[in-house]
CSV table of N, CA, C and O in Angstrom, one decimal:
chain,number,residue,atom,x,y,z
A,24,UNK,N,131.2,-41.7,99.9
A,24,UNK,CA,131.2,-42.8,98.9
A,24,UNK,C,132.5,-42.7,98.0
A,24,UNK,O,133.0,-41.7,97.8
A,25,UNK,N,132.8,-43.9,97.6
A,25,UNK,CA,134.0,-44.0,96.8
A,25,UNK,C,133.7,-44.6,95.4
A,25,UNK,O,132.6,-45.3,95.3
A,26,UNK,N,134.5,-44.4,94.4
A,26,UNK,CA,134.3,-44.8,93.1
A,26,UNK,C,135.7,-45.3,92.5
A,26,UNK,O,136.7,-44.7,92.8
A,27,UNK,N,135.7,-46.4,91.8
A,27,UNK,CA,136.9,-46.9,91.1
A,27,UNK,C,136.8,-46.3,89.7
A,27,UNK,O,135.8,-46.3,89.0
A,28,UNK,N,138.0,-45.8,89.3
A,28,UNK,CA,138.1,-45.2,87.9
A,28,UNK,C,139.3,-45.9,87.3
A,28,UNK,O,140.4,-45.7,87.7
A,29,UNK,N,139.0,-46.7,86.3
A,29,UNK,CA,140.1,-47.5,85.6
A,29,UNK,C,140.4,-46.9,84.3
A,29,UNK,O,139.6,-46.6,83.4
A,30,UNK,N,141.7,-46.5,84.1
A,30,UNK,CA,142.2,-45.9,82.9
A,30,UNK,C,143.4,-46.7,82.4
A,30,UNK,O,144.4,-46.8,83.1
A,31,UNK,N,143.3,-47.3,81.2
A,31,UNK,CA,144.4,-48.0,80.6
A,31,UNK,C,145.0,-49.0,81.6
A,31,UNK,O,146.2,-49.1,81.7
A,32,UNK,N,144.2,-49.8,82.3
A,32,UNK,CA,144.6,-50.9,83.1
A,32,UNK,C,145.1,-50.4,84.5
A,32,UNK,O,145.4,-51.3,85.4
A,33,UNK,N,145.0,-49.1,84.8
A,33,UNK,CA,145.4,-48.6,86.1
A,33,UNK,C,144.1,-48.1,86.8
A,33,UNK,O,143.4,-47.4,86.3
A,34,UNK,N,143.9,-48.6,88.1
A,34,UNK,CA,142.7,-48.2,88.8
A,34,UNK,C,143.0,-47.2,89.8
A,34,UNK,O,143.9,-47.3,90.6
A,35,UNK,N,142.2,-46.1,89.9
A,35,UNK,CA,142.3,-45.1,90.8
A,35,UNK,C,141.0,-45.0,91.6
A,35,UNK,O,140.0,-45.5,91.2
A,36,UNK,N,141.1,-44.5,92.8
A,36,UNK,CA,140.0,-44.3,93.7
A,36,UNK,C,139.6,-42.9,93.8
A,36,UNK,O,140.5,-42.0,93.9
A,37,UNK,N,138.3,-42.6,93.7
A,37,UNK,CA,137.8,-41.2,93.8
A,37,UNK,C,136.9,-41.1,95.0
A,37,UNK,O,136.1,-42.0,95.2
A,38,UNK,N,136.9,-40.0,95.6
A,38,UNK,CA,135.9,-39.7,96.7
A,38,UNK,C,134.8,-38.8,96.0
A,38,UNK,O,135.1,-37.9,95.3
A,39,UNK,N,133.6,-39.2,96.2
A,39,UNK,CA,132.4,-38.6,95.5
A,39,UNK,C,131.8,-37.5,96.3
A,39,UNK,O,131.8,-37.5,97.6
A,40,UNK,N,131.2,-36.6,95.6
A,40,UNK,CA,130.4,-35.5,96.2
A,40,UNK,C,129.0,-36.1,96.7
A,40,UNK,O,128.7,-37.2,96.3
A,41,UNK,N,128.3,-35.4,97.5
A,41,UNK,CA,127.0,-35.8,97.9
A,41,UNK,C,126.0,-34.9,97.2
A,41,UNK,O,125.6,-33.8,97.7
A,42,UNK,N,125.5,-35.4,96.0
A,42,UNK,CA,124.5,-34.6,95.3
A,42,UNK,C,123.7,-35.6,94.4
A,42,UNK,O,124.0,-36.8,94.3
A,43,UNK,N,122.6,-35.0,93.8
A,43,UNK,CA,121.7,-35.9,93.0
A,43,UNK,C,122.4,-36.5,91.8
A,43,UNK,O,122.1,-37.6,91.4
A,44,UNK,N,123.3,-35.8,91.2
A,44,UNK,CA,124.0,-36.3,90.0
A,44,UNK,C,124.8,-37.6,90.4
A,44,UNK,O,124.8,-38.6,89.7
A,45,UNK,N,125.5,-37.5,91.5
A,45,UNK,CA,126.3,-38.7,92.0
A,45,UNK,C,125.4,-39.8,92.3
A,45,UNK,O,125.7,-41.0,91.9
A,46,UNK,N,124.3,-39.6,93.0
A,46,UNK,CA,123.3,-40.6,93.3
A,46,UNK,C,122.8,-41.3,92.0
A,46,UNK,O,122.7,-42.5,91.9
A,47,UNK,N,122.5,-40.5,90.9
A,47,UNK,CA,122.0,-41.1,89.7
A,47,UNK,C,123.2,-41.8,89.0
A,47,UNK,O,122.9,-42.9,88.4
A,48,UNK,N,124.4,-41.3,89.0
A,48,UNK,CA,125.5,-42.0,88.4
A,48,UNK,C,125.8,-43.3,89.1
A,48,UNK,O,126.0,-44.4,88.4
A,49,UNK,N,125.7,-43.4,90.4
A,49,UNK,CA,125.9,-44.6,91.2
A,49,UNK,C,124.8,-45.6,90.8
A,49,UNK,O,125.1,-46.8,90.8
A,50,UNK,N,123.6,-45.1,90.6
A,50,UNK,CA,122.5,-46.0,90.3
A,50,UNK,C,122.8,-46.7,88.9
A,50,UNK,O,122.5,-47.8,88.7
A,51,UNK,N,123.4,-45.9,88.0
A,51,UNK,CA,123.7,-46.5,86.7
A,51,UNK,C,124.7,-47.7,86.8
A,51,UNK,O,124.7,-48.6,86.0
A,52,UNK,N,125.6,-47.6,87.9
A,52,UNK,CA,126.6,-48.6,88.1
A,52,UNK,C,126.1,-49.8,88.9
A,52,UNK,O,126.8,-50.8,89.1
A,53,UNK,N,124.9,-49.8,89.3
A,53,UNK,CA,124.3,-50.8,90.2
A,53,UNK,C,124.4,-52.2,89.5
A,53,UNK,O,124.8,-53.2,90.1
A,54,UNK,N,124.1,-52.3,88.2
A,54,UNK,CA,124.1,-53.5,87.5
A,54,UNK,C,125.5,-53.9,86.9
A,54,UNK,O,125.8,-55.0,86.8
A,55,UNK,N,126.2,-52.8,86.4
A,55,UNK,CA,127.5,-53.1,85.7
A,55,UNK,C,128.2,-51.8,85.7
A,55,UNK,O,127.7,-50.7,85.8
A,56,UNK,N,129.6,-51.9,85.5
A,56,UNK,CA,130.4,-50.6,85.4
A,56,UNK,C,129.9,-49.8,84.2
A,56,UNK,O,129.4,-50.3,83.3
A,57,UNK,N,130.2,-48.5,84.3
A,57,UNK,CA,129.9,-47.6,83.2
A,57,UNK,C,131.2,-47.4,82.5
A,57,UNK,O,132.2,-47.0,83.1
A,58,UNK,N,131.2,-47.7,81.2
A,58,UNK,CA,132.4,-47.6,80.3
A,58,UNK,C,132.2,-46.4,79.4
A,58,UNK,O,131.2,-46.4,78.6
A,59,UNK,N,133.1,-45.5,79.4
A,59,UNK,CA,133.0,-44.3,78.5
A,59,UNK,C,134.2,-44.1,77.7
A,59,UNK,O,135.4,-44.1,78.2
A,60,UNK,N,134.0,-43.9,76.4
A,60,UNK,CA,135.1,-43.6,75.5
A,60,UNK,C,135.3,-42.1,75.6
A,60,UNK,O,134.4,-41.3,75.4
A,61,UNK,N,136.5,-41.7,76.0
A,61,UNK,CA,136.8,-40.2,76.3
A,61,UNK,C,137.8,-39.7,75.3
A,61,UNK,O,138.8,-40.4,75.1
A,62,UNK,N,137.6,-38.5,74.8
A,62,UNK,CA,138.5,-37.9,73.9
A,62,UNK,C,139.3,-36.8,74.6
A,62,UNK,O,138.7,-36.1,75.5
A,63,UNK,N,140.5,-36.6,74.2
A,63,UNK,CA,141.3,-35.5,74.8
A,63,UNK,C,140.7,-34.1,74.3
A,63,UNK,O,140.4,-34.0,73.1
A,64,UNK,N,140.7,-33.2,75.1
A,64,UNK,CA,140.1,-31.9,74.8
A,64,UNK,C,141.0,-30.8,75.3
A,64,UNK,O,141.2,-30.7,76.6
A,65,UNK,N,141.6,-30.0,74.5
A,65,UNK,CA,142.3,-28.8,74.9
A,65,UNK,C,143.6,-29.0,75.7
A,65,UNK,O,144.1,-28.1,76.3
A,66,UNK,N,144.0,-30.2,75.8
A,66,UNK,CA,145.3,-30.5,76.5
A,66,UNK,C,145.2,-30.4,78.1
A,66,UNK,O,146.2,-30.3,78.7
A,67,UNK,N,143.9,-30.5,78.6
A,67,UNK,CA,143.8,-30.4,80.1
A,67,UNK,C,142.7,-31.3,80.6
A,67,UNK,O,142.5,-31.5,81.8
A,68,UNK,N,141.9,-32.0,79.7
A,68,UNK,CA,140.8,-32.8,80.1
A,68,UNK,C,140.5,-33.9,79.1
A,68,UNK,O,140.8,-33.8,78.0
A,69,UNK,N,139.8,-34.9,79.6
A,69,UNK,CA,139.2,-35.9,78.8
A,69,UNK,C,137.7,-35.8,78.9
A,69,UNK,O,137.2,-35.7,80.0
A,70,UNK,N,136.9,-35.9,77.8
A,70,UNK,CA,135.5,-35.7,77.8
A,70,UNK,C,134.8,-36.9,77.1
A,70,UNK,O,135.3,-37.4,76.1
A,71,UNK,N,133.7,-37.4,77.7
A,71,UNK,CA,133.0,-38.5,77.0
A,71,UNK,C,131.5,-38.5,77.3
A,71,UNK,O,131.1,-38.0,78.4
A,72,UNK,N,130.8,-38.9,76.4
A,72,UNK,CA,129.3,-38.9,76.6
A,72,UNK,C,128.9,-40.1,77.5
A,72,UNK,O,129.3,-41.2,77.3
A,73,UNK,N,128.0,-39.7,78.4
A,73,UNK,CA,127.5,-40.7,79.3
A,73,UNK,C,126.4,-41.6,78.7
A,73,UNK,O,126.1,-42.7,79.2
A,74,UNK,N,125.7,-41.0,77.7
A,74,UNK,CA,124.6,-41.8,77.0
A,74,UNK,C,123.3,-41.6,77.8
A,74,UNK,O,122.3,-42.2,77.4
A,75,UNK,N,123.3,-40.8,78.8
A,75,UNK,CA,122.1,-40.5,79.6
A,75,UNK,C,122.3,-39.1,80.2
A,75,UNK,O,123.4,-38.7,80.4
A,76,UNK,N,121.2,-38.5,80.7
A,76,UNK,CA,121.4,-37.2,81.4
A,76,UNK,C,121.2,-37.5,82.9
A,76,UNK,O,120.4,-38.2,83.3
A,77,UNK,N,122.0,-36.8,83.6
A,77,UNK,CA,121.9,-36.8,85.1
A,77,UNK,C,121.4,-35.4,85.6
A,77,UNK,O,121.6,-34.4,84.9
A,78,UNK,N,120.9,-35.4,86.8
A,78,UNK,CA,120.5,-34.1,87.4
A,78,UNK,C,121.7,-33.2,87.5
A,78,UNK,O,122.8,-33.7,87.9
A,79,UNK,N,121.5,-31.9,87.3
A,79,UNK,CA,122.7,-31.0,87.4
A,79,UNK,C,122.5,-30.0,88.6
A,79,UNK,O,121.3,-29.7,89.0
A,80,UNK,N,123.6,-29.6,89.1
A,80,UNK,CA,123.6,-28.5,90.1
A,80,UNK,C,124.9,-27.7,89.8
A,80,UNK,O,125.8,-27.6,90.6
A,81,UNK,N,124.9,-27.1,88.6
A,81,UNK,CA,126.1,-26.4,88.1
A,81,UNK,C,126.4,-25.2,88.9
A,81,UNK,O,125.5,-24.5,89.4
A,82,UNK,N,127.7,-25.0,89.0
A,82,UNK,CA,128.2,-23.8,89.6
A,82,UNK,C,129.6,-23.5,89.0
A,82,UNK,O,130.3,-24.4,88.5
A,83,UNK,N,129.9,-22.2,88.9
A,83,UNK,CA,131.2,-21.8,88.4
A,83,UNK,C,132.3,-22.4,89.2
A,83,UNK,O,132.3,-22.3,90.4
A,84,UNK,N,133.2,-23.1,88.5
A,84,UNK,CA,134.2,-23.9,89.2
A,84,UNK,C,135.5,-23.8,88.5
A,84,UNK,O,135.6,-23.8,87.3
A,85,UNK,N,136.6,-23.7,89.3
A,85,UNK,CA,137.9,-23.8,88.7
A,85,UNK,C,138.4,-25.2,89.1
A,85,UNK,O,138.6,-25.5,90.3
A,86,UNK,N,138.6,-26.1,88.1
A,86,UNK,CA,139.0,-27.5,88.3
A,86,UNK,C,140.5,-27.6,88.5
A,86,UNK,O,141.2,-26.7,88.1
A,87,UNK,N,140.8,-28.8,89.0
A,87,UNK,CA,142.2,-29.1,89.2
A,87,UNK,C,142.4,-30.6,88.7
A,87,UNK,O,141.4,-31.3,88.5
A,88,UNK,N,143.6,-31.0,88.5
A,88,UNK,CA,143.9,-32.4,88.1
A,88,UNK,C,143.2,-33.3,89.1
A,88,UNK,O,143.3,-33.1,90.3
A,89,UNK,N,142.6,-34.3,88.5
A,89,UNK,CA,141.9,-35.3,89.3
A,89,UNK,C,140.4,-35.1,89.5
A,89,UNK,O,139.7,-35.9,90.0
A,90,UNK,N,139.9,-33.9,89.2
A,90,UNK,CA,138.5,-33.6,89.3
A,90,UNK,C,137.7,-34.3,88.3
A,90,UNK,O,138.1,-34.5,87.2
A,91,UNK,N,136.5,-34.8,88.7
A,91,UNK,CA,135.5,-35.5,87.9
A,91,UNK,C,134.3,-34.7,87.9
A,91,UNK,O,133.7,-34.5,89.0
A,92,UNK,N,133.8,-34.2,86.8
A,92,UNK,CA,132.6,-33.3,86.8
A,92,UNK,C,131.7,-33.8,85.7
A,92,UNK,O,132.0,-34.5,84.8
A,93,UNK,N,130.5,-33.2,85.8
A,93,UNK,CA,129.4,-33.4,84.8
A,93,UNK,C,129.2,-32.1,84.0
A,93,UNK,O,129.2,-31.1,84.6
A,94,UNK,N,129.2,-32.2,82.7
A,94,UNK,CA,129.1,-31.1,81.8
A,94,UNK,C,127.8,-31.3,81.0
A,94,UNK,O,127.6,-32.3,80.4
A,95,UNK,N,127.0,-30.3,80.9
A,95,UNK,CA,125.8,-30.3,80.1
A,95,UNK,C,124.8,-31.5,80.5
A,95,UNK,O,124.0,-31.9,79.7
A,96,UNK,N,125.0,-32.0,81.7
A,96,UNK,CA,124.1,-33.0,82.2
A,96,UNK,C,124.4,-34.4,81.6
A,96,UNK,O,123.9,-35.4,82.2
A,97,UNK,N,125.2,-34.5,80.5
A,97,UNK,CA,125.3,-35.9,79.9
A,97,UNK,C,126.8,-36.1,79.5
A,97,UNK,O,127.0,-37.1,78.8
A,98,UNK,N,127.7,-35.3,79.9
A,98,UNK,CA,129.1,-35.5,79.5
A,98,UNK,C,129.9,-35.6,80.8
A,98,UNK,O,129.8,-34.8,81.7
A,99,UNK,N,130.7,-36.7,80.9
A,99,UNK,CA,131.7,-36.8,82.0
A,99,UNK,C,133.0,-36.2,81.6
A,99,UNK,O,133.5,-36.5,80.5
A,100,UNK,N,133.6,-35.4,82.5
A,100,UNK,CA,134.9,-34.8,82.2
A,100,UNK,C,135.8,-35.1,83.3
A,100,UNK,O,135.5,-35.0,84.5
A,101,UNK,N,137.0,-35.6,83.0
A,101,UNK,CA,138.0,-35.9,84.0
A,101,UNK,C,139.2,-35.0,83.6
A,101,UNK,O,139.6,-34.9,82.5
A,102,UNK,N,139.8,-34.4,84.6
A,102,UNK,CA,140.9,-33.4,84.4
A,102,UNK,C,142.2,-33.9,84.8
A,102,UNK,O,142.4,-34.6,85.8
A,103,UNK,N,143.2,-33.5,84.0
A,103,UNK,CA,144.6,-33.6,84.3
A,103,UNK,C,145.3,-32.3,84.3
A,103,UNK,O,146.5,-32.1,84.5
A,104,UNK,N,144.5,-31.2,84.0
A,104,UNK,CA,144.9,-29.8,84.1
A,104,UNK,C,143.8,-29.1,84.8
A,104,UNK,O,143.1,-29.6,85.6
A,105,UNK,N,143.7,-27.8,84.5
A,105,UNK,CA,142.8,-26.9,85.1
A,105,UNK,C,141.9,-26.1,84.1
A,105,UNK,O,142.4,-25.9,83.0
A,106,UNK,N,140.7,-25.8,84.5
A,106,UNK,CA,139.8,-25.0,83.7
A,106,UNK,C,138.8,-24.4,84.6
A,106,UNK,O,138.5,-24.9,85.6
A,107,UNK,N,138.2,-23.3,84.1
A,107,UNK,CA,137.1,-22.6,84.8
A,107,UNK,C,135.9,-22.6,84.0
A,107,UNK,O,136.0,-22.2,82.8
A,108,UNK,N,134.8,-23.2,84.5
A,108,UNK,CA,133.6,-23.3,83.7
A,108,UNK,C,132.5,-23.6,84.7
A,108,UNK,O,132.7,-23.8,85.9
A,109,UNK,N,131.3,-23.8,84.2
A,109,UNK,CA,130.1,-24.1,85.0
A,109,UNK,C,129.9,-25.6,84.9
A,109,UNK,O,129.5,-26.1,83.9
A,110,UNK,N,130.1,-26.3,86.0
A,110,UNK,CA,130.0,-27.8,86.1
A,110,UNK,C,129.2,-28.2,87.3
A,110,UNK,O,129.1,-27.5,88.3
A,111,UNK,N,128.8,-29.5,87.3
A,111,UNK,CA,128.3,-30.2,88.5
A,111,UNK,C,129.5,-31.1,88.9
A,111,UNK,O,129.9,-32.0,88.2
A,112,UNK,N,129.9,-30.9,90.1
A,112,UNK,CA,131.0,-31.7,90.7
A,112,UNK,C,130.5,-33.1,91.0
A,112,UNK,O,129.5,-33.3,91.6
A,113,UNK,N,131.3,-34.1,90.6
A,113,UNK,CA,131.0,-35.5,90.9
A,113,UNK,C,132.0,-36.1,91.9
A,113,UNK,O,131.6,-36.8,92.8
A,114,UNK,N,133.3,-35.8,91.8
A,114,UNK,CA,134.2,-36.3,92.7
A,114,UNK,C,135.6,-35.9,92.4
A,114,UNK,O,135.9,-35.0,91.5
A,115,UNK,N,136.6,-36.5,93.1
A,115,UNK,CA,138.0,-36.2,92.9
A,115,UNK,C,138.8,-37.4,93.1
A,115,UNK,O,138.6,-38.1,94.1
A,116,UNK,N,139.8,-37.6,92.3
A,116,UNK,CA,140.8,-38.7,92.4
A,116,UNK,C,141.5,-38.5,93.7
A,116,UNK,O,142.1,-37.4,94.0
A,117,UNK,N,141.6,-39.6,94.6
A,117,UNK,CA,142.3,-39.5,95.9
A,117,UNK,C,143.8,-39.3,95.8
A,117,UNK,O,144.4,-38.5,96.5
A,118,UNK,N,144.4,-40.1,94.9
A,118,UNK,CA,145.9,-40.1,94.8
A,118,UNK,C,146.2,-40.0,93.3
A,118,UNK,O,145.9,-40.9,92.5
A,119,UNK,N,146.9,-38.9,92.9
A,119,UNK,CA,147.1,-38.6,91.5
A,119,UNK,C,148.4,-39.2,91.0
A,119,UNK,O,148.8,-39.0,89.9
A,120,UNK,N,149.1,-40.1,91.8
A,120,UNK,CA,150.3,-40.8,91.4
A,120,UNK,C,150.0,-41.6,90.1
A,120,UNK,O,149.1,-42.5,90.1
A,121,UNK,N,150.6,-41.3,89.0
A,121,UNK,CA,150.4,-42.0,87.7
A,121,UNK,C,149.2,-41.5,86.9
A,121,UNK,O,148.9,-42.0,85.8
A,122,UNK,N,148.4,-40.6,87.4
A,122,UNK,CA,147.1,-40.1,86.8
A,122,UNK,C,147.4,-39.6,85.4
A,122,UNK,O,146.8,-40.1,84.4
A,123,UNK,N,148.3,-38.6,85.3
A,123,UNK,CA,148.5,-38.0,83.9
A,123,UNK,C,149.1,-39.0,83.0
A,123,UNK,O,148.8,-39.1,81.8
A,124,UNK,N,150.0,-39.9,83.5
A,124,UNK,CA,150.6,-40.9,82.6
A,124,UNK,C,149.5,-41.9,82.1
A,124,UNK,O,149.6,-42.3,81.0
A,125,UNK,N,148.6,-42.3,83.0
A,125,UNK,CA,147.6,-43.2,82.6
A,125,UNK,C,146.7,-42.6,81.5
A,125,UNK,O,146.3,-43.3,80.6
A,126,UNK,N,146.3,-41.3,81.7
A,126,UNK,CA,145.5,-40.7,80.7
A,126,UNK,C,146.1,-40.5,79.4
A,126,UNK,O,145.5,-40.6,78.3
A,127,UNK,N,147.5,-40.3,79.3
A,127,UNK,CA,148.2,-40.1,78.1
A,127,UNK,C,147.7,-38.9,77.3
A,127,UNK,O,147.1,-38.0,77.8
A,128,UNK,N,148.1,-38.9,76.0
A,128,UNK,CA,147.8,-37.7,75.2
A,128,UNK,C,146.7,-37.9,74.2
A,128,UNK,O,146.3,-36.9,73.6
A,129,UNK,N,146.2,-39.1,74.1
A,129,UNK,CA,145.1,-39.3,73.2
A,129,UNK,C,143.8,-39.7,73.8
A,129,UNK,O,143.6,-39.5,75.0
A,130,UNK,N,143.0,-40.4,73.0
A,130,UNK,CA,141.7,-40.9,73.5
A,130,UNK,C,141.9,-42.1,74.4
A,130,UNK,O,142.9,-42.8,74.3
A,131,UNK,N,141.0,-42.2,75.4
A,131,UNK,CA,141.1,-43.4,76.4
A,131,UNK,C,139.7,-43.9,76.6
A,131,UNK,O,138.7,-43.3,76.4
A,132,UNK,N,139.7,-45.2,77.1
A,132,UNK,CA,138.5,-45.8,77.6
A,132,UNK,C,138.6,-45.8,79.1
A,132,UNK,O,139.6,-46.3,79.6
A,133,UNK,N,137.5,-45.3,79.7
A,133,UNK,CA,137.5,-45.2,81.2
A,133,UNK,C,136.4,-46.0,81.7
A,133,UNK,O,135.2,-45.8,81.2
A,134,UNK,N,136.6,-46.8,82.7
A,134,UNK,CA,135.6,-47.6,83.3
A,134,UNK,C,135.4,-47.1,84.8
A,134,UNK,O,136.3,-47.0,85.6
A,135,UNK,N,134.1,-46.7,85.0
A,135,UNK,CA,133.7,-46.3,86.4
A,135,UNK,C,132.9,-47.4,87.0
A,135,UNK,O,132.0,-47.9,86.4
A,136,UNK,N,133.3,-47.7,88.3
A,136,UNK,CA,132.6,-48.8,89.0
A,136,UNK,C,132.5,-48.4,90.4
A,136,UNK,O,133.3,-47.7,91.0
A,137,UNK,N,131.4,-48.8,91.0
A,137,UNK,CA,131.1,-48.5,92.4
A,137,UNK,C,132.1,-49.3,93.3
A,137,UNK,O,132.6,-50.3,92.9
A,138,UNK,N,132.3,-48.7,94.5
A,138,UNK,CA,133.3,-49.3,95.4
A,138,UNK,C,132.7,-49.2,96.8
A,138,UNK,O,132.3,-48.2,97.2
A,139,UNK,N,132.8,-50.3,97.6
A,139,UNK,CA,132.4,-50.2,99.0
A,139,UNK,C,133.5,-49.8,99.8
A,139,UNK,O,134.7,-50.1,99.5
A,140,UNK,N,133.2,-49.0,100.9
A,140,UNK,CA,134.3,-48.5,101.8
A,140,UNK,C,134.0,-49.1,103.1
A,140,UNK,O,133.0,-49.5,103.5
């Protein structure tokens, strides 16, 4: 499955994991895209509240730029750096060209929408 991730007018494609959290996230997008206000955190990630809880299957993970994960069941985190923590993996950006530039250094609005392949 694929997902569109729009940041500051630039759309990226992500390949999704096969887990219950992804299924629930995709169900949220069935009617309309999911828009999340994300804040910069620690200079390596953007974090935003999903407004709902998804099923978790957390495991200790070392993230890389482009990873999309679920934190605490209700926070979406997108990475432009690396971190090690316990997350539920949701997906990964396919092509990181322009990723860090699109995210910038401050807060961003990110729109997640389903994509047919």
